[in-house]
Amino acid sequence: MAKFRSSGLVPTRRAALTLIGAGALAAGGITFARAAADDDEVLTEAKVLRDPDTPVAGNPDGNITIVEWSDYNCPYCRKLEPELRQVVQDDGKVRLVMKDWPILGPISVTAARIALAAKFQGKYHQAHDAMMGVSSRLTEPRINELLAGAGVDMDRLKRDLTDHGKDIDAILKRNNEQAEAFGFRGTPSFIVGKYRVPGVLSMTEFEQVIADARKAKMN
């Protein structure tokens, strides 16, 4: 798990599962509530689960939503990506909300802004997959090379970065406010249904959490 803050404990895989269990017993999982940040509601269900400006993968009509906060320079995000996508594909009824949370430096911010700019030409997922599919740390020239290779129109991308820059920055601001309000300390972090999962899980563990979230939804 890539750290956001230098202090405090970063939950291990087992600790993350414990937190899920404790939350479920104590409070029935996550309760979406009002949280003050510039007088806005940060943790409303609509803004966390159904922000229309946030890219979605998997089944858009799925009966369980996973929300992922990730950073393109996070090695744990890259390692987890194919496993999470496989779980989503195998299940067939999971809606995956992809929130860019660039916390690992200026290049992470550049990568997130570029990915969101690619959304305006329908190429967010191509940009996302290209940057998540490398093993080395990103640089701006490398990002441009990867996206061009993924079929992104780079001239249009530059125009969209300029024309939609304020909208892109607003998305990243919302993503950051939500992550901080949930108390996440690094990437990747997740909401599964209404369970908070601050850390990396295996495929089997994701499948179990999804099953638990479905049961909780029925109760």
Tab-separated table of C-alpha atoms in Angstrom:
chain	number	residue	atom	x	y	z
A	1	MET	CA	0.000	0.000	0.000
A	2	ALA	CA	1.496	3.319	-1.042
A	3	LYS	CA	1.447	5.755	1.862
A	4	PHE	CA	-0.184	9.165	1.812
A	5	ARG	CA	0.985	10.247	5.268
A	6	SER	CA	4.208	9.489	7.057
A	7	SER	CA	2.625	8.879	10.455
A	8	GLY	CA	0.169	6.258	11.617
A	9	LEU	CA	-0.231	2.623	10.747
A	10	VAL	CA	-0.887	1.419	7.233
A	11	PRO	CA	-3.280	-1.561	7.539
A	12	THR	CA	-1.969	-4.915	6.414
A	13	ARG	CA	-4.192	-7.294	4.442
A	14	ARG	CA	-5.285	-9.054	7.639
A	15	ALA	CA	-5.847	-5.741	9.439
A	16	ALA	CA	-8.009	-4.512	6.574
A	17	LEU	CA	-10.216	-7.589	6.864
A	18	THR	CA	-10.441	-7.081	10.615
A	19	LEU	CA	-11.548	-3.509	10.081
A	20	ILE	CA	-14.265	-4.716	7.732
A	21	GLY	CA	-15.510	-7.219	10.273
A	22	ALA	CA	-15.382	-4.748	13.146
A	23	GLY	CA	-17.202	-2.125	11.119
A	24	ALA	CA	-19.897	-4.569	10.125
A	25	LEU	CA	-20.508	-5.661	13.719
A	26	ALA	CA	-20.354	-2.205	15.237
A	27	ALA	CA	-22.122	-0.099	12.659
A	28	GLY	CA	-23.310	-2.245	9.783
A	29	GLY	CA	-20.522	-1.047	7.534
A	30	ILE	CA	-20.121	2.426	6.055
A	31	THR	CA	-22.847	4.959	6.653
A	32	PHE	CA	-22.762	7.712	4.073
A	33	ALA	CA	-23.037	10.927	6.034
A	34	ARG	CA	-22.496	14.640	5.935
A	35	ALA	CA	-18.862	15.748	6.207
A	36	ALA	CA	-17.834	19.382	6.106
A	37	ALA	CA	-15.423	20.452	3.381
A	38	ASP	CA	-16.000	23.864	1.821
A	39	ASP	CA	-19.606	23.550	3.041
A	40	ASP	CA	-20.232	20.676	0.630
A	41	GLU	CA	-21.466	17.175	1.376
A	42	VAL	CA	-18.444	14.993	0.736
A	43	LEU	CA	-19.580	11.509	1.664
A	44	THR	CA	-23.034	11.393	0.163
A	45	GLU	CA	-23.868	8.120	-1.553
A	46	ALA	CA	-24.508	9.972	-4.814
A	47	LYS	CA	-21.095	11.633	-4.867
A	48	VAL	CA	-19.103	8.600	-3.755
A	49	LEU	CA	-20.893	5.903	-5.735
A	50	ARG	CA	-22.503	7.765	-8.627
A	51	ASP	CA	-20.463	10.826	-9.528
A	52	PRO	CA	-21.332	11.195	-13.247
A	53	ASP	CA	-17.836	12.529	-14.008
A	54	THR	CA	-16.047	9.489	-12.570
A	55	PRO	CA	-15.191	6.639	-14.980
A	56	VAL	CA	-16.881	3.268	-14.425
A	57	ALA	CA	-15.790	-0.236	-15.467
A	58	GLY	CA	-17.406	-3.645	-15.071
A	59	ASN	CA	-21.187	-3.864	-15.189
A	60	PRO	CA	-22.680	-0.337	-15.050
A	61	ASP	CA	-25.937	-1.892	-13.794
A	62	GLY	CA	-24.267	-4.192	-11.278
A	63	ASN	CA	-25.892	-4.880	-7.912
A	64	ILE	CA	-22.700	-4.152	-5.944
A	65	THR	CA	-20.385	-1.188	-6.399
A	66	ILE	CA	-16.648	-1.207	-5.719
A	67	VAL	CA	-15.044	2.225	-5.520
A	68	GLU	CA	-11.259	2.254	-5.980
A	69	TRP	CA	-8.921	5.142	-5.132
A	70	SER	CA	-5.622	4.616	-6.960
A	71	ASP	CA	-2.414	6.305	-8.111
A	72	TYR	CA	-0.694	5.455	-11.393
A	73	ASN	CA	2.721	5.393	-9.710
A	74	CYS	CA	1.555	3.066	-6.926
A	75	PRO	CA	3.184	-0.374	-7.347
A	76	TYR	CA	0.486	-2.027	-5.253
A	77	CYS	CA	-2.235	-0.581	-7.506
A	78	ARG	CA	-0.448	-1.954	-10.558
A	79	LYS	CA	-0.015	-5.386	-9.005
A	80	LEU	CA	-3.649	-5.549	-7.923
A	81	GLU	CA	-5.150	-4.214	-11.162
A	82	PRO	CA	-5.333	-7.455	-13.196
A	83	GLU	CA	-6.609	-9.456	-10.228
A	84	LEU	CA	-9.333	-6.936	-9.406
A	85	ARG	CA	-10.421	-6.758	-13.045
A	86	GLN	CA	-10.580	-10.561	-13.161
A	87	VAL	CA	-12.797	-10.659	-10.064
A	88	VAL	CA	-15.088	-8.018	-11.576
A	89	GLN	CA	-15.248	-9.886	-14.892
A	90	ASP	CA	-15.850	-13.291	-13.310
A	91	ASP	CA	-18.598	-11.961	-11.053
A	92	GLY	CA	-20.409	-10.141	-13.835
A	93	LYS	CA	-22.545	-8.029	-11.482
A	94	VAL	CA	-19.966	-5.641	-10.042
A	95	ARG	CA	-19.840	-1.963	-10.933
A	96	LEU	CA	-16.264	-0.629	-10.551
A	97	VAL	CA	-15.931	3.114	-9.923
A	98	MET	CA	-12.416	4.363	-10.658
A	99	LYS	CA	-11.293	7.380	-8.635
A	100	ASP	CA	-7.912	8.835	-9.491
A	101	TRP	CA	-6.153	9.863	-6.272
A	102	PRO	CA	-2.667	11.190	-7.189
A	103	ILE	CA	-0.838	11.298	-3.862
A	104	LEU	CA	2.674	10.216	-4.835
A	105	GLY	CA	4.015	13.429	-6.317
A	106	PRO	CA	3.647	15.827	-9.243
A	107	ILE	CA	3.973	13.139	-11.932
A	108	SER	CA	1.073	11.258	-10.339
A	109	VAL	CA	-1.017	14.430	-10.651
A	110	THR	CA	0.032	14.786	-14.288
A	111	ALA	CA	-0.892	11.157	-15.003
A	112	ALA	CA	-4.306	11.492	-13.350
A	113	ARG	CA	-5.119	14.725	-15.191
A	114	ILE	CA	-4.082	13.188	-18.513
A	115	ALA	CA	-6.169	10.054	-17.921
A	116	LEU	CA	-9.238	12.147	-17.107
A	117	ALA	CA	-8.614	14.343	-20.146
A	118	ALA	CA	-8.595	11.196	-22.293
A	119	LYS	CA	-12.149	10.555	-21.065
A	120	PHE	CA	-13.387	13.380	-23.299
A	121	GLN	CA	-12.419	11.371	-26.373
A	122	GLY	CA	-13.709	8.107	-24.923
A	123	LYS	CA	-10.223	6.786	-24.144
A	124	TYR	CA	-10.008	6.910	-20.342
A	125	HIS	CA	-9.835	3.153	-19.958
A	126	GLN	CA	-7.140	2.838	-22.638
A	127	ALA	CA	-5.086	5.527	-20.878
A	128	HIS	CA	-5.667	3.944	-17.465
A	129	ASP	CA	-4.677	0.471	-18.614
A	130	ALA	CA	-1.584	1.748	-20.432
A	131	MET	CA	-0.240	3.526	-17.353
A	132	MET	CA	-1.178	0.762	-14.930
A	133	GLY	CA	0.436	-1.837	-17.174
A	134	VAL	CA	4.042	-0.690	-16.727
A	135	SER	CA	6.453	-1.648	-13.968
A	136	SER	CA	8.692	1.431	-13.918
A	137	ARG	CA	7.996	4.849	-12.439
A	138	LEU	CA	6.225	7.166	-14.836
A	139	THR	CA	7.619	10.336	-16.369
A	140	GLU	CA	5.752	12.785	-18.561
A	141	PRO	CA	7.529	11.666	-21.782
A	142	ARG	CA	6.794	8.033	-20.885
A	143	ILE	CA	3.129	8.863	-20.231
A	144	ASN	CA	2.839	10.528	-23.634
A	145	GLU	CA	4.510	7.530	-25.281
A	146	LEU	CA	2.191	5.058	-23.549
A	147	LEU	CA	-0.984	6.934	-24.384
A	148	ALA	CA	-0.034	7.477	-28.016
A	149	GLY	CA	0.622	3.748	-28.239
A	150	ALA	CA	-2.805	3.078	-26.742
A	151	GLY	CA	-4.540	5.012	-29.505
A	152	VAL	CA	-5.138	8.294	-27.680
A	153	ASP	CA	-5.277	11.368	-29.944
A	154	MET	CA	-2.518	13.417	-28.317
A	155	ASP	CA	-3.405	16.683	-30.067
A	156	ARG	CA	-6.970	16.460	-28.829
A	157	LEU	CA	-5.705	15.434	-25.400
A	158	LYS	CA	-3.751	18.690	-25.116
A	159	ARG	CA	-6.813	20.698	-26.127
A	160	ASP	CA	-9.002	18.865	-23.619
A	161	LEU	CA	-6.485	19.433	-20.837
A	162	THR	CA	-6.801	23.151	-21.510
A	163	ASP	CA	-10.531	23.317	-22.213
A	164	HIS	CA	-11.591	21.022	-19.351
A	165	GLY	CA	-8.775	21.701	-16.888
A	166	LYS	CA	-11.034	23.180	-14.204
A	167	ASP	CA	-13.457	20.259	-14.457
A	168	ILE	CA	-10.601	17.737	-14.177
A	169	ASP	CA	-9.147	19.502	-11.143
A	170	ALA	CA	-12.604	19.550	-9.530
A	171	ILE	CA	-12.889	15.767	-9.959
A	172	LEU	CA	-9.486	15.221	-8.341
A	173	LYS	CA	-10.431	17.559	-5.507
A	174	ARG	CA	-13.626	15.594	-4.833
A	175	ASN	CA	-11.748	12.303	-4.941
A	176	ASN	CA	-9.185	13.602	-2.450
A	177	GLU	CA	-11.792	15.014	-0.073
A	178	GLN	CA	-13.670	11.727	-0.045
A	179	ALA	CA	-10.528	9.658	0.536
A	180	GLU	CA	-9.472	11.878	3.425
A	181	ALA	CA	-12.970	11.879	4.914
A	182	PHE	CA	-12.961	8.070	4.854
A	183	GLY	CA	-9.594	8.137	6.628
A	184	PHE	CA	-7.671	6.395	3.849
A	185	ARG	CA	-3.907	6.697	4.226
A	186	GLY	CA	-2.661	5.350	0.940
A	187	THR	CA	-3.400	3.634	-2.316
A	188	PRO	CA	-5.120	1.458	-3.225
A	189	SER	CA	-8.158	1.945	-1.000
A	190	PHE	CA	-11.701	0.750	-1.573
A	191	ILE	CA	-15.344	0.904	-0.689
A	192	VAL	CA	-17.089	-2.417	-1.413
A	193	GLY	CA	-20.820	-1.968	-1.089
A	194	LYS	CA	-20.818	-0.073	2.176
A	195	TYR	CA	-17.656	-1.601	3.587
A	196	ARG	CA	-14.429	0.336	3.916
A	197	VAL	CA	-11.369	-1.591	2.688
A	198	PRO	CA	-8.181	0.419	3.299
A	199	GLY	CA	-5.635	-1.854	1.685
A	200	VAL	CA	-4.736	-4.614	-0.743
A	201	LEU	CA	-6.769	-7.815	-0.917
A	202	SER	CA	-6.258	-11.048	-2.813
A	203	MET	CA	-8.759	-12.270	-5.404
A	204	THR	CA	-10.251	-14.690	-2.888
A	205	GLU	CA	-10.581	-11.969	-0.270
A	206	PHE	CA	-12.242	-9.600	-2.750
A	207	GLU	CA	-14.707	-12.323	-3.674
A	208	GLN	CA	-15.529	-12.839	0.009
A	209	VAL	CA	-15.975	-9.119	0.689
A	210	ILE	CA	-18.258	-8.812	-2.347
A	211	ALA	CA	-20.324	-11.740	-1.062
A	212	ASP	CA	-20.498	-10.166	2.408
A	213	ALA	CA	-21.540	-6.817	0.901
A	214	ARG	CA	-24.361	-8.492	-1.015
A	215	LYS	CA	-25.600	-10.187	2.147
A	216	ALA	CA	-25.471	-6.904	4.042
A	217	LYS	CA	-27.420	-5.196	1.264
A	218	MET	CA	-30.211	-7.773	1.595
A	219	ASN	CA	-30.537	-7.317	5.360
